[in-house]
Amino acid sequence: CLDSIVVVDNCSTDGSWKQLKALRDLDKVHVLRTEENGGYGSGNQAGIDYAVTYLEAGYVIIANPDIHVRACCIERVKLALDGMPEAVMASARVTSPEGGDLFSYWTLLPMWKDLLDTGLVTRRLFKAMLNTPSYRLAYAGDEDCRLVDAVPGSFFMLKTGILTPGEIKEVFDKHIFLYYEEKVLGQKFRKMGLKTVLVTDESYVHAHSVSIDKSFKRIVDKQRLLHRSKLYYYKEYLGTGPAGMAAARAVLGLVLAEVWFLTVVCRMRW
């Protein structure tokens, strides 16, 4: 069901590029390497640019290397995009390798609620108010599709045919190295008047955090990187002023201390 596969080596330093070059001999496979590791968004943008420029792709799938997705899921997601003219992005439910349901969508929140969703404890205490229940999501074309604000970046399809060349060049914000790209996409597409769809009758498997765990072993290091992206998102996409940013930094400082205490001192894992 795929016309081409574009593999992006995001300037790896572990010998991956040498192995990936062997894929060039395979039919329909295109392999490219970025000049620097600019993060998740930068690597994906390189793949999108190549697919649209050289392959004239009207649909582009972003897929992490740690997922497993079936052809029927890909076809269903495309059908969902085609079923709604203003839909630009679509994905499916996320499951773990063991078969359990994982987080599949976000509701875009004001800053104070988003901060509650940051702490290891507060996100559990206030879980009910931090995401729209699935039964309240609006239908998107048919009864097995729902409108959502954002979907996980591990797998989704973009309908690039409804974007301008300039919009395609700036799908991902290259100022973010990792985390919050999904909410940035949600904000961008919302401002364009475009929709994001979640397919509920298909799913894909995600071995969550396998890729990032290779670079960041400690939870506290991942949390610090998350906070950096959050602060950028609050300023650039939520329009938070100086006072709000100062408050956000203070709250995130407390959250980082909480994460350090629970995961380093108490040796707990999430």
mmCIF file of C-alpha atoms in Angstrom:
data_model
loop_
_atom_site.group_PDB
_atom_site.id
_atom_site.type_symbol
_atom_site.label_atom_id
_atom_site.label_comp_id
_atom_site.label_asym_id
_atom_site.label_seq_id
_atom_site.Cartn_x
_atom_site.Cartn_y
_atom_site.Cartn_z
ATOM 1 C CA CYS A 1 0.000 0.000 0.000
ATOM 2 C CA LEU A 2 3.070 2.274 -0.009
ATOM 3 C CA ASP A 3 4.469 3.850 -3.162
ATOM 4 C CA SER A 4 7.824 4.674 -1.567
ATOM 5 C CA ILE A 5 9.666 4.515 1.737
ATOM 6 C CA VAL A 6 11.997 7.322 2.803
ATOM 7 C CA VAL A 7 14.458 6.448 5.576
ATOM 8 C CA VAL A 8 16.103 9.420 7.287
ATOM 9 C CA ASP A 9 19.329 8.988 9.215
ATOM 10 C CA ASN A 10 19.331 11.969 11.556
ATOM 11 C CA CYS A 11 23.128 12.306 11.580
ATOM 12 C CA SER A 12 23.570 9.214 13.768
ATOM 13 C CA THR A 13 26.939 8.485 15.372
ATOM 14 C CA ASP A 14 26.534 4.761 16.137
ATOM 15 C CA GLY A 15 27.250 3.277 12.728
ATOM 16 C CA SER A 16 23.598 3.208 11.645
ATOM 17 C CA TRP A 17 24.285 5.140 8.456
ATOM 18 C CA LYS A 18 26.687 2.496 7.174
ATOM 19 C CA GLN A 19 24.007 -0.175 7.629
ATOM 20 C CA LEU A 20 21.199 1.959 6.204
ATOM 21 C CA LYS A 21 23.076 2.649 2.975
ATOM 22 C CA ALA A 22 22.606 -1.013 2.070
ATOM 23 C CA LEU A 23 18.842 -0.333 1.799
ATOM 24 C CA ARG A 24 19.442 1.806 -1.269
ATOM 25 C CA ASP A 25 19.471 -1.346 -3.378
ATOM 26 C CA LEU A 26 15.879 -2.143 -2.401
ATOM 27 C CA ASP A 27 13.015 -1.182 -4.662
ATOM 28 C CA LYS A 28 11.014 1.901 -3.600
ATOM 29 C CA VAL A 29 13.391 2.683 -0.701
ATOM 30 C CA HIS A 30 15.109 6.059 -0.504
ATOM 31 C CA VAL A 31 17.760 6.701 2.145
ATOM 32 C CA LEU A 32 19.064 10.122 3.126
ATOM 33 C CA ARG A 33 21.207 11.553 5.886
ATOM 34 C CA THR A 34 20.885 14.953 7.552
ATOM 35 C CA GLU A 35 23.946 17.161 8.076
ATOM 36 C CA GLU A 36 23.225 17.486 11.803
ATOM 37 C CA ASN A 37 20.938 15.949 14.409
ATOM 38 C CA GLY A 38 18.389 18.707 14.814
ATOM 39 C CA GLY A 39 15.965 16.438 16.646
ATOM 40 C CA TYR A 40 12.744 14.611 15.872
ATOM 41 C CA GLY A 41 11.051 17.422 13.980
ATOM 42 C CA SER A 42 14.071 18.355 11.913
ATOM 43 C CA GLY A 43 14.612 14.778 10.773
ATOM 44 C CA ASN A 44 10.966 14.340 9.861
ATOM 45 C CA GLN A 45 10.925 17.630 7.985
ATOM 46 C CA ALA A 46 13.869 16.429 5.900
ATOM 47 C CA GLY A 47 11.889 13.320 4.968
ATOM 48 C CA ILE A 48 8.771 15.320 4.116
ATOM 49 C CA ASP A 49 10.738 17.743 1.950
ATOM 50 C CA TYR A 50 12.312 14.860 0.037
ATOM 51 C CA ALA A 51 9.015 12.996 -0.417
ATOM 52 C CA VAL A 52 7.157 16.052 -1.697
ATOM 53 C CA THR A 53 9.971 17.461 -3.843
ATOM 54 C CA TYR A 54 11.323 14.305 -5.463
ATOM 55 C CA LEU A 55 8.458 11.807 -5.148
ATOM 56 C CA GLU A 56 5.548 14.260 -5.538
ATOM 57 C CA ALA A 57 3.847 12.688 -2.529
ATOM 58 C CA GLY A 58 0.270 13.802 -1.844
ATOM 59 C CA TYR A 59 0.223 11.794 1.389
ATOM 60 C CA VAL A 60 3.142 11.344 3.778
ATOM 61 C CA ILE A 61 3.391 8.968 6.729
ATOM 62 C CA ILE A 62 5.580 9.847 9.698
ATOM 63 C CA ALA A 63 6.603 6.638 11.470
ATOM 64 C CA ASN A 64 9.032 5.965 14.296
ATOM 65 C CA PRO A 65 11.391 2.990 13.909
ATOM 66 C CA ASP A 66 9.885 1.398 17.051
ATOM 67 C CA ILE A 67 6.349 0.865 15.723
ATOM 68 C CA HIS A 68 4.588 -1.980 13.926
ATOM 69 C CA VAL A 69 1.723 -1.013 11.635
ATOM 70 C CA ARG A 70 -0.312 -3.208 9.286
ATOM 71 C CA ALA A 71 -1.299 -2.334 5.725
ATOM 72 C CA CYS A 72 -4.990 -2.352 6.686
ATOM 73 C CA CYS A 73 -4.319 0.324 9.308
ATOM 74 C CA ILE A 74 -2.508 2.534 6.784
ATOM 75 C CA GLU A 75 -5.328 2.141 4.275
ATOM 76 C CA ARG A 76 -7.957 2.929 6.930
ATOM 77 C CA VAL A 77 -6.154 6.094 8.011
ATOM 78 C CA LYS A 78 -5.976 7.299 4.407
ATOM 79 C CA LEU A 79 -9.680 6.552 3.985
ATOM 80 C CA ALA A 80 -10.384 8.710 7.044
ATOM 81 C CA LEU A 81 -8.414 11.601 5.552
ATOM 82 C CA ASP A 82 -10.203 11.275 2.227
ATOM 83 C CA GLY A 83 -13.574 11.205 3.990
ATOM 84 C CA MET A 84 -13.180 14.752 5.327
ATOM 85 C CA PRO A 85 -11.983 17.486 2.929
ATOM 86 C CA GLU A 86 -10.606 19.688 5.733
ATOM 87 C CA ALA A 87 -8.728 16.820 7.440
ATOM 88 C CA VAL A 88 -4.938 17.194 7.166
ATOM 89 C CA MET A 89 -3.657 14.622 9.684
ATOM 90 C CA ALA A 90 -4.910 11.235 10.866
ATOM 91 C CA SER A 91 -3.754 8.354 13.013
ATOM 92 C CA ALA A 92 -5.092 5.240 14.743
ATOM 93 C CA ARG A 93 -5.290 3.903 18.282
ATOM 94 C CA VAL A 94 -1.952 3.076 19.922
ATOM 95 C CA THR A 95 -1.313 -0.263 21.633
ATOM 96 C CA SER A 96 1.645 -1.710 23.496
ATOM 97 C CA PRO A 97 3.564 -4.814 22.336
ATOM 98 C CA GLU A 98 1.563 -6.694 25.004
ATOM 99 C CA GLY A 99 -1.730 -5.568 23.481
ATOM 100 C CA GLY A 100 -2.744 -2.933 26.029
ATOM 101 C CA ASP A 101 -4.171 0.436 25.010
ATOM 102 C CA LEU A 102 -1.757 3.384 25.143
ATOM 103 C CA PHE A 103 -2.324 7.130 24.972
ATOM 104 C CA SER A 104 -3.771 7.937 21.530
ATOM 105 C CA TYR A 105 -4.714 11.645 21.472
ATOM 106 C CA TRP A 106 -4.427 14.982 23.242
ATOM 107 C CA THR A 107 -6.750 17.857 23.995
ATOM 108 C CA LEU A 108 -4.947 21.184 23.631
ATOM 109 C CA LEU A 109 -5.057 22.813 27.063
ATOM 110 C CA PRO A 110 -4.467 26.292 28.519
ATOM 111 C CA MET A 111 -1.077 26.654 30.192
ATOM 112 C CA TRP A 112 -2.218 26.053 33.783
ATOM 113 C CA LYS A 113 -3.846 22.748 32.884
ATOM 114 C CA ASP A 114 -0.884 21.761 30.745
ATOM 115 C CA LEU A 115 1.367 22.321 33.773
ATOM 116 C CA LEU A 116 -0.821 19.962 35.811
ATOM 117 C CA ASP A 117 -0.242 17.368 33.095
ATOM 118 C CA THR A 118 3.525 17.626 33.664
ATOM 119 C CA GLY A 119 4.081 16.347 37.196
ATOM 120 C CA LEU A 120 4.235 12.624 37.844
ATOM 121 C CA VAL A 121 1.705 12.977 40.662
ATOM 122 C CA THR A 122 -0.535 15.827 39.427
ATOM 123 C CA ARG A 123 -1.141 14.246 36.036
ATOM 124 C CA ARG A 124 -2.584 11.228 37.837
ATOM 125 C CA LEU A 125 -4.578 13.208 40.395
ATOM 126 C CA PHE A 126 -6.180 15.435 37.748
ATOM 127 C CA LYS A 127 -6.305 12.919 34.890
ATOM 128 C CA ALA A 128 -10.067 13.291 34.373
ATOM 129 C CA MET A 129 -9.806 17.005 33.571
ATOM 130 C CA LEU A 130 -6.705 16.874 31.374
ATOM 131 C CA ASN A 131 -8.088 15.110 28.296
ATOM 132 C CA THR A 132 -11.480 14.884 26.622
ATOM 133 C CA PRO A 133 -13.090 11.449 27.206
ATOM 134 C CA SER A 134 -13.352 9.438 24.003
ATOM 135 C CA TYR A 135 -17.164 9.291 24.202
ATOM 136 C CA ARG A 136 -17.285 13.102 24.012
ATOM 137 C CA LEU A 137 -15.155 13.404 20.887
ATOM 138 C CA ALA A 138 -17.017 14.629 17.806
ATOM 139 C CA TYR A 139 -17.499 12.290 14.860
ATOM 140 C CA ALA A 140 -15.213 12.785 11.863
ATOM 141 C CA GLY A 141 -16.810 11.448 8.711
ATOM 142 C CA ASP A 142 -18.060 8.126 10.110
ATOM 143 C CA GLU A 143 -18.845 6.496 13.442
ATOM 144 C CA ASP A 144 -15.362 4.987 13.798
ATOM 145 C CA CYS A 145 -13.500 8.283 13.356
ATOM 146 C CA ARG A 146 -13.222 11.088 15.899
ATOM 147 C CA LEU A 147 -11.950 14.657 15.769
ATOM 148 C CA VAL A 148 -9.028 15.270 18.136
ATOM 149 C CA ASP A 149 -6.631 18.141 18.749
ATOM 150 C CA ALA A 150 -3.376 16.202 18.412
ATOM 151 C CA VAL A 151 -2.105 12.631 17.960
ATOM 152 C CA PRO A 152 1.177 10.945 18.995
ATOM 153 C CA GLY A 153 4.123 11.511 16.693
ATOM 154 C CA SER A 154 5.021 7.822 16.542
ATOM 155 C CA PHE A 155 2.713 7.273 13.546
ATOM 156 C CA PHE A 156 0.423 9.548 11.573
ATOM 157 C CA MET A 157 -0.447 10.430 7.993
ATOM 158 C CA LEU A 158 -0.405 13.935 6.501
ATOM 159 C CA LYS A 159 -2.476 14.969 3.497
ATOM 160 C CA THR A 160 0.166 17.267 2.036
ATOM 161 C CA GLY A 161 -1.943 17.945 -1.038
ATOM 162 C CA ILE A 162 -4.040 20.501 0.857
ATOM 163 C CA LEU A 163 -1.022 22.430 2.160
ATOM 164 C CA THR A 164 0.810 25.187 0.304
ATOM 165 C CA PRO A 165 4.509 24.701 -0.555
ATOM 166 C CA GLY A 166 5.394 27.180 2.184
ATOM 167 C CA GLU A 167 3.283 25.342 4.767
ATOM 168 C CA ILE A 168 4.844 22.021 3.796
ATOM 169 C CA LYS A 169 8.335 23.451 4.345
ATOM 170 C CA GLU A 170 7.366 24.419 7.901
ATOM 171 C CA VAL A 171 5.279 21.461 9.083
ATOM 172 C CA PHE A 172 7.685 20.876 11.972
ATOM 173 C CA ASP A 173 9.161 23.605 14.149
ATOM 174 C CA LYS A 174 12.915 23.046 14.007
ATOM 175 C CA HIS A 175 13.445 24.984 17.248
ATOM 176 C CA ILE A 176 12.139 21.965 19.193
ATOM 177 C CA PHE A 177 14.575 19.079 19.531
ATOM 178 C CA LEU A 178 12.173 16.610 21.135
ATOM 179 C CA TYR A 179 8.741 16.577 22.842
ATOM 180 C CA TYR A 180 5.696 18.762 22.181
ATOM 181 C CA GLU A 181 5.946 18.533 18.396
ATOM 182 C CA GLU A 182 2.484 16.962 18.368
ATOM 183 C CA LYS A 183 0.840 19.844 20.208
ATOM 184 C CA VAL A 184 2.672 22.337 18.006
ATOM 185 C CA LEU A 185 1.233 20.571 14.953
ATOM 186 C CA GLY A 186 -2.198 20.651 16.558
ATOM 187 C CA GLN A 187 -1.944 24.396 17.153
ATOM 188 C CA LYS A 188 -0.673 25.065 13.624
ATOM 189 C CA PHE A 189 -3.402 23.078 11.911
ATOM 190 C CA ARG A 190 -6.118 24.535 14.155
ATOM 191 C CA LYS A 191 -5.079 28.050 13.138
ATOM 192 C CA MET A 192 -5.237 26.975 9.488
ATOM 193 C CA GLY A 193 -8.786 25.703 9.994
ATOM 194 C CA LEU A 194 -7.701 22.107 9.342
ATOM 195 C CA LYS A 195 -8.711 18.971 11.253
ATOM 196 C CA THR A 196 -6.996 16.002 12.901
ATOM 197 C CA VAL A 197 -8.726 12.598 12.876
ATOM 198 C CA LEU A 198 -8.325 9.552 15.091
ATOM 199 C CA VAL A 199 -9.395 6.198 13.630
ATOM 200 C CA THR A 200 -10.832 4.044 16.416
ATOM 201 C CA ASP A 201 -11.360 0.764 14.558
ATOM 202 C CA GLU A 202 -7.674 0.252 13.694
ATOM 203 C CA SER A 203 -4.493 0.358 15.758
ATOM 204 C CA TYR A 204 -0.728 0.126 15.587
ATOM 205 C CA VAL A 205 1.871 -1.141 18.058
ATOM 206 C CA HIS A 206 4.390 1.220 19.644
ATOM 207 C CA ALA A 207 7.313 -0.002 21.760
ATOM 208 C CA HIS A 208 7.173 3.305 23.635
ATOM 209 C CA SER A 209 10.406 5.285 24.194
ATOM 210 C CA VAL A 210 12.749 2.640 22.784
ATOM 211 C CA SER A 211 14.417 5.236 20.535
ATOM 212 C CA ILE A 212 14.770 8.037 23.084
ATOM 213 C CA ASP A 213 15.919 5.639 25.820
ATOM 214 C CA LYS A 214 19.106 5.057 23.822
ATOM 215 C CA SER A 215 20.113 8.712 24.240
ATOM 216 C CA PHE A 216 18.538 9.623 27.591
ATOM 217 C CA LYS A 217 18.785 6.879 30.188
ATOM 218 C CA ARG A 218 17.412 8.771 33.204
ATOM 219 C CA ILE A 219 13.796 9.910 33.513
ATOM 220 C CA VAL A 220 14.964 13.191 35.028
ATOM 221 C CA ASP A 221 17.016 13.967 31.890
ATOM 222 C CA LYS A 222 13.983 13.332 29.672
ATOM 223 C CA GLN A 223 11.907 15.544 31.962
ATOM 224 C CA ARG A 224 14.407 18.390 31.670
ATOM 225 C CA LEU A 225 14.259 18.183 27.881
ATOM 226 C CA LEU A 226 10.438 18.082 28.052
ATOM 227 C CA HIS A 227 10.404 21.264 30.162
ATOM 228 C CA ARG A 228 12.576 23.094 27.636
ATOM 229 C CA SER A 229 10.096 22.261 24.869
ATOM 230 C CA LYS A 230 7.123 23.144 27.062
ATOM 231 C CA LEU A 231 8.456 26.619 27.783
ATOM 232 C CA TYR A 232 9.045 27.249 24.079
ATOM 233 C CA TYR A 233 5.503 26.052 23.314
ATOM 234 C CA TYR A 234 3.976 28.275 25.992
ATOM 235 C CA LYS A 235 5.745 31.352 24.664
ATOM 236 C CA GLU A 236 5.510 30.817 20.915
ATOM 237 C CA TYR A 237 2.190 28.979 20.547
ATOM 238 C CA LEU A 238 0.126 29.942 23.613
ATOM 239 C CA GLY A 239 1.351 33.536 23.605
ATOM 240 C CA THR A 240 2.289 33.466 27.293
ATOM 241 C CA GLY A 241 3.698 36.758 28.605
ATOM 242 C CA PRO A 242 6.700 37.365 30.927
ATOM 243 C CA ALA A 243 4.722 36.899 34.174
ATOM 244 C CA GLY A 244 3.171 33.661 32.956
ATOM 245 C CA MET A 245 6.525 32.355 31.766
ATOM 246 C CA ALA A 246 8.092 33.108 35.158
ATOM 247 C CA ALA A 247 5.279 31.222 36.885
ATOM 248 C CA ALA A 248 5.679 28.295 34.469
ATOM 249 C CA ARG A 249 9.432 28.114 35.134
ATOM 250 C CA ALA A 250 8.796 28.058 38.887
ATOM 251 C CA VAL A 251 6.229 25.258 38.606
ATOM 252 C CA LEU A 252 8.421 23.231 36.285
ATOM 253 C CA GLY A 253 11.329 23.664 38.696
ATOM 254 C CA LEU A 254 9.222 22.059 41.414
ATOM 255 C CA VAL A 255 8.158 19.286 39.057
ATOM 256 C CA LEU A 256 11.774 18.554 38.138
ATOM 257 C CA ALA A 257 12.653 18.321 41.836
ATOM 258 C CA GLU A 258 9.706 15.948 42.329
ATOM 259 C CA VAL A 259 10.845 13.752 39.423
ATOM 260 C CA TRP A 260 14.449 13.731 40.684
ATOM 261 C CA PHE A 261 13.369 12.730 44.202
ATOM 262 C CA LEU A 262 10.992 9.975 43.104
ATOM 263 C CA THR A 263 13.182 8.473 40.379
ATOM 264 C CA VAL A 264 16.728 9.067 41.619
ATOM 265 C CA VAL A 265 16.372 9.018 45.394
ATOM 266 C CA CYS A 266 13.398 6.651 45.720
ATOM 267 C CA ARG A 267 14.366 4.751 42.516
ATOM 268 C CA MET A 268 10.767 4.619 41.317
ATOM 269 C CA ARG A 269 9.940 4.239 37.614
ATOM 270 C CA TRP A 270 7.013 5.344 35.479
#
